mmCIF file of C-alpha atoms and ligand atoms in Angstrom:
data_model
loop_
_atom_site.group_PDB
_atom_site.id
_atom_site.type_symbol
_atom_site.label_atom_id
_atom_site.label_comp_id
_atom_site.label_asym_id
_atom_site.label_seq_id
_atom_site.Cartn_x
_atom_site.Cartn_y
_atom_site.Cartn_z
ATOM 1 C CA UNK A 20 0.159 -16.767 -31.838
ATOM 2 C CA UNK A 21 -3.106 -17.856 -29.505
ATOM 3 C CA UNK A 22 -6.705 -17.668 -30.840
ATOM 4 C CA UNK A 23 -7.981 -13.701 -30.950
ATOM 5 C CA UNK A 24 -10.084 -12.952 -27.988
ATOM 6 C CA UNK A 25 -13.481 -10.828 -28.195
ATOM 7 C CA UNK A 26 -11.997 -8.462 -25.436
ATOM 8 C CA UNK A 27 -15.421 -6.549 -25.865
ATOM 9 C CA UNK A 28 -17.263 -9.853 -23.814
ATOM 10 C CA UNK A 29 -14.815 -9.436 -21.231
ATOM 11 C CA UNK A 30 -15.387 -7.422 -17.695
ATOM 12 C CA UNK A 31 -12.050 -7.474 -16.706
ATOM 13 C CA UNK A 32 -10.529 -4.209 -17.320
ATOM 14 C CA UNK A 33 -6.707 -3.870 -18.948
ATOM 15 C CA UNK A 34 -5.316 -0.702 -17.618
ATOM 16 C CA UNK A 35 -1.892 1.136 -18.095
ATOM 17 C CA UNK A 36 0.260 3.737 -16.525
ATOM 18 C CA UNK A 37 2.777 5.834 -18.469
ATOM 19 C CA UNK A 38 5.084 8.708 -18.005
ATOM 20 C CA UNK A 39 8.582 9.341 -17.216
ATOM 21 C CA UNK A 40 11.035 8.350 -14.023
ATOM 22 C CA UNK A 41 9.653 9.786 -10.786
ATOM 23 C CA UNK A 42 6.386 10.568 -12.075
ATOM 24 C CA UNK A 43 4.714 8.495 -9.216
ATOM 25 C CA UNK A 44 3.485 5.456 -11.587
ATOM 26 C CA UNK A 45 4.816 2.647 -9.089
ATOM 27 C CA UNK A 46 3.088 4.293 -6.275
ATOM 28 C CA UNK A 47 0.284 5.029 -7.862
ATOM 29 C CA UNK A 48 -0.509 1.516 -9.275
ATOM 30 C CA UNK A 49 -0.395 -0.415 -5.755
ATOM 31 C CA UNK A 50 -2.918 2.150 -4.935
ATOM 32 C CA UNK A 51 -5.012 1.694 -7.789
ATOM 33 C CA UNK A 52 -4.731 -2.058 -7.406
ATOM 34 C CA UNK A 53 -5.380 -2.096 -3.542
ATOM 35 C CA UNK A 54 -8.812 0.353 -4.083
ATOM 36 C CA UNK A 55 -10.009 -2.193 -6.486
ATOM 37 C CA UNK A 56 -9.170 -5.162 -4.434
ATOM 38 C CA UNK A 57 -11.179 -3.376 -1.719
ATOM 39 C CA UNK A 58 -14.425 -3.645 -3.819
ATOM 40 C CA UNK A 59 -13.906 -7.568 -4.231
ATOM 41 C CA UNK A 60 -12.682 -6.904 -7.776
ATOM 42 C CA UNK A 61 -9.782 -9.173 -8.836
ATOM 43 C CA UNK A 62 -6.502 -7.227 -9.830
ATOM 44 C CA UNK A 63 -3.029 -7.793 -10.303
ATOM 45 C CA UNK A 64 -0.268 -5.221 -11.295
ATOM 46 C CA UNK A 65 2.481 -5.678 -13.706
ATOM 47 C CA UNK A 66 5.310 -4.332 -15.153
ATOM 48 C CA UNK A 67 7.301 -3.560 -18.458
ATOM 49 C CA UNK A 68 9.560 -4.244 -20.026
ATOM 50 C CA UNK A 69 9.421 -7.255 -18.060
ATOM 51 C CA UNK A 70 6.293 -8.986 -16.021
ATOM 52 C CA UNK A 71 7.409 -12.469 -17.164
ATOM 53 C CA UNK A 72 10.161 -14.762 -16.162
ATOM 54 C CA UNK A 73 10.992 -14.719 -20.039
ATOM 55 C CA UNK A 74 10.396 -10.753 -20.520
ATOM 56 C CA UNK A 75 12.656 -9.537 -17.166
ATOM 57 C CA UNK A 76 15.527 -11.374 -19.221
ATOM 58 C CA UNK A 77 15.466 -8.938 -22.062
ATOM 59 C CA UNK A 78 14.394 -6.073 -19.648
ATOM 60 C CA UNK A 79 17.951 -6.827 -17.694
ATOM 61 C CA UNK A 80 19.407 -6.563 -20.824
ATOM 62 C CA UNK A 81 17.801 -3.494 -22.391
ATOM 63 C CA UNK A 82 18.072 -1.126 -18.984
ATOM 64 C CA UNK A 83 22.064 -2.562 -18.207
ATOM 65 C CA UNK A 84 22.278 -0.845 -21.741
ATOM 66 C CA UNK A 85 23.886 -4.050 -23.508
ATOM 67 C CA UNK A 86 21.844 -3.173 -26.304
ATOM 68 C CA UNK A 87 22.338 0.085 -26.813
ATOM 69 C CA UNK A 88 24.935 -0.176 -29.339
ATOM 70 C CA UNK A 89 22.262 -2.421 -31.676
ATOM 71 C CA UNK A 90 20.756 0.810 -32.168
ATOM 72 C CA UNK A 91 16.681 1.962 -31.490
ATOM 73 C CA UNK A 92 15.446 -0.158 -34.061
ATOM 74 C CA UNK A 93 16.517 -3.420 -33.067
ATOM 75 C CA UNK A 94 16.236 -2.267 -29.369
ATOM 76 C CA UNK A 95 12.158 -1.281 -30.167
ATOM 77 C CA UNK A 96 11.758 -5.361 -31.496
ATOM 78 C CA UNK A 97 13.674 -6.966 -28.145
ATOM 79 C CA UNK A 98 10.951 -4.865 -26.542
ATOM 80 C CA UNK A 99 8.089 -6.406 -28.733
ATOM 81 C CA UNK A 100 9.417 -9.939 -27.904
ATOM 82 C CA UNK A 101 9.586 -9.035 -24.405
ATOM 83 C CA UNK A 102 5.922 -7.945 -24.464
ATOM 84 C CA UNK A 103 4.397 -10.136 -26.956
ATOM 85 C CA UNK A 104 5.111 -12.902 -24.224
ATOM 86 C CA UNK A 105 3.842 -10.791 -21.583
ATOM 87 C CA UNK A 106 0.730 -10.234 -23.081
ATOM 88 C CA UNK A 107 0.439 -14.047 -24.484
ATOM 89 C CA UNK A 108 1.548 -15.526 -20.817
ATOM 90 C CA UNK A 109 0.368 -13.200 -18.487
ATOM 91 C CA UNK A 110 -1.700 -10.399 -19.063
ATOM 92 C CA UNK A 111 -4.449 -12.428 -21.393
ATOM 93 C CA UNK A 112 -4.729 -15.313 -19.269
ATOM 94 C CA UNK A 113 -5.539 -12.773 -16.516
ATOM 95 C CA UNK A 114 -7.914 -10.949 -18.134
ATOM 96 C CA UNK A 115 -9.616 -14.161 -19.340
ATOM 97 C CA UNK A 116 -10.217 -15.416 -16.009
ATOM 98 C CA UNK A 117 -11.678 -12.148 -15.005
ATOM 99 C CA UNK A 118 -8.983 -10.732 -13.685
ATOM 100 C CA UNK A 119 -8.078 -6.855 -14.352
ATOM 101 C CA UNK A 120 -4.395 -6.370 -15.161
ATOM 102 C CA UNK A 121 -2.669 -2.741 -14.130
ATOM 103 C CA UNK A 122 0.734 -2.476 -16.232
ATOM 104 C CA UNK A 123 3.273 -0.106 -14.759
ATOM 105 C CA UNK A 124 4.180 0.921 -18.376
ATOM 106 C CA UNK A 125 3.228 -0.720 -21.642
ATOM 107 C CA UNK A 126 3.147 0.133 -25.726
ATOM 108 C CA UNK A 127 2.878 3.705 -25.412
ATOM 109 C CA UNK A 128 6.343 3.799 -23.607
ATOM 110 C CA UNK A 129 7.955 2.302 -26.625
ATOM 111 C CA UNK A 130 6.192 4.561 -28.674
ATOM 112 C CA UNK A 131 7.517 7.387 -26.821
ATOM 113 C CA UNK A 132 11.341 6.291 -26.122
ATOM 114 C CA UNK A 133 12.533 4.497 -29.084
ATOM 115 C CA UNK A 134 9.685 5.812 -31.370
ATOM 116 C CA UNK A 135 9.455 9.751 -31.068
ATOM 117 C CA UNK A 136 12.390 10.168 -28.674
ATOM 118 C CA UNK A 137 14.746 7.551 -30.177
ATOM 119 C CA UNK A 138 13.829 7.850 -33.993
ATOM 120 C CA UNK A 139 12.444 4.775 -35.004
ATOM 121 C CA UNK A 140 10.330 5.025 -37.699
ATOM 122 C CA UNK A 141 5.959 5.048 -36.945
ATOM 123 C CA UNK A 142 5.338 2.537 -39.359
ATOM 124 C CA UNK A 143 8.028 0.012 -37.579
ATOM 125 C CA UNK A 144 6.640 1.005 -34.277
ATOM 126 C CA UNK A 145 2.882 0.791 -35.821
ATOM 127 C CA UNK A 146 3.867 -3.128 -37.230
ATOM 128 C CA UNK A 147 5.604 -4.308 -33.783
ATOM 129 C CA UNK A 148 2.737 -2.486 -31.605
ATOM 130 C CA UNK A 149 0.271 -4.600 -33.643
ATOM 131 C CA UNK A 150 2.308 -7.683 -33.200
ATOM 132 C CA UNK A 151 3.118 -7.980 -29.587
ATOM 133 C CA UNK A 152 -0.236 -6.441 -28.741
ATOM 134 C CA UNK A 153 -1.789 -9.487 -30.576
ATOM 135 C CA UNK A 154 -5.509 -7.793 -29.821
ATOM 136 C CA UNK A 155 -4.899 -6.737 -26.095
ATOM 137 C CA UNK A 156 -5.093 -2.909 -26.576
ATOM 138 C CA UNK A 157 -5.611 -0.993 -23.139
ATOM 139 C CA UNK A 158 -8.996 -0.209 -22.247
ATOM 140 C CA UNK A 159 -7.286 3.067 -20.172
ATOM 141 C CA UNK A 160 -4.258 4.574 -20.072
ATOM 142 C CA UNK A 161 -2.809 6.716 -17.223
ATOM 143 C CA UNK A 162 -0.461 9.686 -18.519
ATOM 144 C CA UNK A 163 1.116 11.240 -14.979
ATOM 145 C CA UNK A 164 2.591 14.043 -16.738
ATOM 146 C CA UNK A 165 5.117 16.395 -14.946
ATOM 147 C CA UNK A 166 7.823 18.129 -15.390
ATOM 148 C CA UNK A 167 11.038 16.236 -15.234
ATOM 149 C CA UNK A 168 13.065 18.065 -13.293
ATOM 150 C CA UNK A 169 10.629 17.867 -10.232
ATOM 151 C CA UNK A 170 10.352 14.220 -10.819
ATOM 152 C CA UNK A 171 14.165 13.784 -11.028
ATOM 153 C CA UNK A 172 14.190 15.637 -7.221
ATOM 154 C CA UNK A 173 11.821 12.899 -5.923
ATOM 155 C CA UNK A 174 13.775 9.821 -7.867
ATOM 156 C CA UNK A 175 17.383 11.558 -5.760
ATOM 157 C CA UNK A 176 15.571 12.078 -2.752
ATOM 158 C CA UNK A 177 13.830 8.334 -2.866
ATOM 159 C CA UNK A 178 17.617 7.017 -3.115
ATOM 160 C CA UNK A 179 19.234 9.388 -0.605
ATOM 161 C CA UNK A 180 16.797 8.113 2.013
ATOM 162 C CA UNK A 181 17.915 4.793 0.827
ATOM 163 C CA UNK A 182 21.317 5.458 1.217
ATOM 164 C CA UNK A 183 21.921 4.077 -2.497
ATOM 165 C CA UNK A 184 24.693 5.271 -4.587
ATOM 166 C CA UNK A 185 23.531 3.654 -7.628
ATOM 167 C CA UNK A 186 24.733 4.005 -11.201
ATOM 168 C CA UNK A 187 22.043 5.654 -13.696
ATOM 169 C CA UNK A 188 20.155 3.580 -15.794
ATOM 170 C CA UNK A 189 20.846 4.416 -19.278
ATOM 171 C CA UNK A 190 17.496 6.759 -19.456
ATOM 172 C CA UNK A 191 18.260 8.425 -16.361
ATOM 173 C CA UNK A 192 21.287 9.189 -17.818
ATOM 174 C CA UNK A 193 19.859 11.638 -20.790
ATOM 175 C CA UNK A 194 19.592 14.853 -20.246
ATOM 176 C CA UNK A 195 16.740 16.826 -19.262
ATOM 177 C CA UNK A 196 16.182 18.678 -22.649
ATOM 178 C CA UNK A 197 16.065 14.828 -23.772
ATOM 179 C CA UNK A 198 13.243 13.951 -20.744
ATOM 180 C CA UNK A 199 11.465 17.323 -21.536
ATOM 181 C CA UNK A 200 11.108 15.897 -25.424
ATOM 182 C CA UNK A 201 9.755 12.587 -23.428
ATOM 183 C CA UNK A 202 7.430 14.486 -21.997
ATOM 184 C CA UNK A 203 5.866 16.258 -24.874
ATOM 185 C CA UNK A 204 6.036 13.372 -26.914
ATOM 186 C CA UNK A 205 4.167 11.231 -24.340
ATOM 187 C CA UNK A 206 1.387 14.365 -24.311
ATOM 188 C CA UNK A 207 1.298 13.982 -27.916
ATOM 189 C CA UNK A 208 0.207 10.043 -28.117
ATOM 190 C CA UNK A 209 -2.371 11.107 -25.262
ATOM 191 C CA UNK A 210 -3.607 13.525 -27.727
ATOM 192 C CA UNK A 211 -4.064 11.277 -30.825
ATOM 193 C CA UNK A 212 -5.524 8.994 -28.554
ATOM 194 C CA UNK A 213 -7.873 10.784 -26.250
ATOM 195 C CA UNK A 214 -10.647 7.907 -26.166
ATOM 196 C CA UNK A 215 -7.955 5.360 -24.419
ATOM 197 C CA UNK A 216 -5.967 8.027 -22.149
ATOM 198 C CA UNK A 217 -6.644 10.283 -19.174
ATOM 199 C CA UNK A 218 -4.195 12.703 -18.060
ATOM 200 C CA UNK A 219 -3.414 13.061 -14.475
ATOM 201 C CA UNK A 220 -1.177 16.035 -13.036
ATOM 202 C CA UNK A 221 2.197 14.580 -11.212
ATOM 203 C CA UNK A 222 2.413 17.391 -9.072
ATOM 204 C CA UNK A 223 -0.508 16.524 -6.636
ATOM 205 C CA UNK A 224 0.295 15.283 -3.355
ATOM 206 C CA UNK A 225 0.166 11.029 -3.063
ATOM 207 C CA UNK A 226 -3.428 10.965 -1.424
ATOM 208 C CA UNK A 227 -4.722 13.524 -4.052
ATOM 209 C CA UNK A 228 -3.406 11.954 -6.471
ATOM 210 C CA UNK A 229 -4.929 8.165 -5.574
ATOM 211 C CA UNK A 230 -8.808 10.457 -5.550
ATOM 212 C CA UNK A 231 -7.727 12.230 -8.936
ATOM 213 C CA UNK A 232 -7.569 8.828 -10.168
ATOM 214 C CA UNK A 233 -9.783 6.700 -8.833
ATOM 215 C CA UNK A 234 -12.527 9.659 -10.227
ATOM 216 C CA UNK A 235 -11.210 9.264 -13.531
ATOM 217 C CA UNK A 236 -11.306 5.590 -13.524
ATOM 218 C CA UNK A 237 -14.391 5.287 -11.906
ATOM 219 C CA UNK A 238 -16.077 7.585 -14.160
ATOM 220 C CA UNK A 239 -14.585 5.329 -16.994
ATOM 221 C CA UNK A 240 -15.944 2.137 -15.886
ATOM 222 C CA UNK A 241 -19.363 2.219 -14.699
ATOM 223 C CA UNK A 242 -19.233 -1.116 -12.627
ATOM 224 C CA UNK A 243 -16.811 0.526 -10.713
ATOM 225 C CA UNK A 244 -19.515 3.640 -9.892
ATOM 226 C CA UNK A 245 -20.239 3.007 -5.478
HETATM 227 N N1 LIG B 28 2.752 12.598 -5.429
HETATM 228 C C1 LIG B 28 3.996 12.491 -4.936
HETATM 229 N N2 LIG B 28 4.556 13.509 -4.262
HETATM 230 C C2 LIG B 28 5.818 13.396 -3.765
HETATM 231 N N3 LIG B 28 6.604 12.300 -3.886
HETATM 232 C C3 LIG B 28 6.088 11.263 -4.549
HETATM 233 C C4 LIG B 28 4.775 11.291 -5.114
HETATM 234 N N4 LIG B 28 4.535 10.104 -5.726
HETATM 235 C C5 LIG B 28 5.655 9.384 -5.563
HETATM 236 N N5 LIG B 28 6.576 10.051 -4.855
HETATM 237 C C6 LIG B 28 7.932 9.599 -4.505
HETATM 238 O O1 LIG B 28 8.718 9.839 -5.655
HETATM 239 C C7 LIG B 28 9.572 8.729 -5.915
HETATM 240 C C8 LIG B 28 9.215 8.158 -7.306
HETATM 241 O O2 LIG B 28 7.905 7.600 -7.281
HETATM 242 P P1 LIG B 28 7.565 6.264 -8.100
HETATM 243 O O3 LIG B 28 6.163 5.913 -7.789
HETATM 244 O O4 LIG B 28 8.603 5.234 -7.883
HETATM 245 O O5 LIG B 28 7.676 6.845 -9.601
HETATM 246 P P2 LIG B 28 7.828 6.066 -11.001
HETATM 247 O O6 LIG B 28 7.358 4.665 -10.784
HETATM 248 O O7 LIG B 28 6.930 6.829 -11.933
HETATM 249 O O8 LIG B 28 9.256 6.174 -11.389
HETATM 250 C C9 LIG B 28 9.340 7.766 -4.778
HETATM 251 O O9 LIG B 28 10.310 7.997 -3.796
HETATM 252 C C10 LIG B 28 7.974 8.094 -4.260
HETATM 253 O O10 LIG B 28 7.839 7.811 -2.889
HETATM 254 MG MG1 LIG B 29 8.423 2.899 -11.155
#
């Protein structure tokens, strides 16, 4: 494990998006990433699981559902390895040369699918959260919350107009009393958390949704105030 970073002397900003499939996190990232970029401030976007060459190895393997049969537990520590690199290779380094990272999912999605919605137990999502975190906790998170059937219409209508006929994920392929669980459960860790997280509604149009946002963050971070 590297040296522990005072994250409080940095400027760069570590910020996360959460929320189920279709939500609008991917779009809403570039967005957030292009608005800073247009104020001269450094920022590159990220993903999990994944954002490394070694993390989008396990990340095949977890979402091709090879590990489902290990069972949430041992599926919740691939995840941890996946992001403990991630955060050692890519998103400190970042941050340390002044860089602001924008993950398209992070901790709080573990918390929420294997954790509350997949049963592992708090105090083995509390000890790997710790671990692979290794001091870089969010400075925001983004909760697009929605209901999951709308998001599921945009998710079928983004692949119709794609003209994909692709096999479910193994999340997509739960069923919505399972996603509506994800939902609450991803309110709930917004709740017990309310100094990291901002809510934003998922039913706003794309262009409302970027202002919504931007307010939020900008009211966060007072550099970022025109
Ligand atoms: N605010 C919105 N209103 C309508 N459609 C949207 C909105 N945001 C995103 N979409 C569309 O919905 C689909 C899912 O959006 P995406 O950003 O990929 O969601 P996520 O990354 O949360 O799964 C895409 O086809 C996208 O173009
Ligand atoms: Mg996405």
């Amino acid at each position: 494990m590297d040296t522990e970073v005072d994250r409080t002397q940095m400027t760069a900003k570590f910020i996360t998006f959460e929320g189920g499939e279709g939500v609008g996190k991917s779009t809403q990232i570039k967005r957030l990433v292009a608005n800073l970029i247009k104020r001269e401030i450094e920022a590159v976007r990220t993903r999990e699981p994944g954002g490394t060459p070694r993390a989008e190895a396990i990340r095949s393997f977890l979402l091709q559902g090879k590990s489902e049969q290990w069972g949430p537990s041992a599926e919740a520590i691939l995840f941890a390895a996946a992001r403990l690199d991630h955060v050692n290779s890519m998103i400190k380094p970042n941050l340390e040369s002044d860089k602001w990272v924008l993950s398209d999912r992070f901790c709080d999605s573990t918390r929420a699918y294997q954790g509350l919605t997949g049963g592992v137990p708090d105090e083995l999502i509390d000890a790997l959260e710790t671990l692979a975190l290794n001091g870089a906790t969010p400075d925001l998170t983004i909760l697009i919350d929605m209901d999951p059937e709308l998001a599921f219409e945009r998710v079928r209508k983004r692949a119709a107009e794609d003209g994909l006929n692709l096999p479910p994920d193994r999340y997509e392929k739960e069923n919505i009393e399972w996603h509506r669980r994800l939902r609450r459960n991803f309110l709930d860790i917004s709740r017990s958390n309310p100094e990291r997280f901002v809510v934003v509604d998922g039913t706003q149009s794309v262009s409302d949704m970027e202002s919504d946002i931007w307010a939020k963050v900008s009211e966060r971070f007072s550099e970022l105030a025109a």
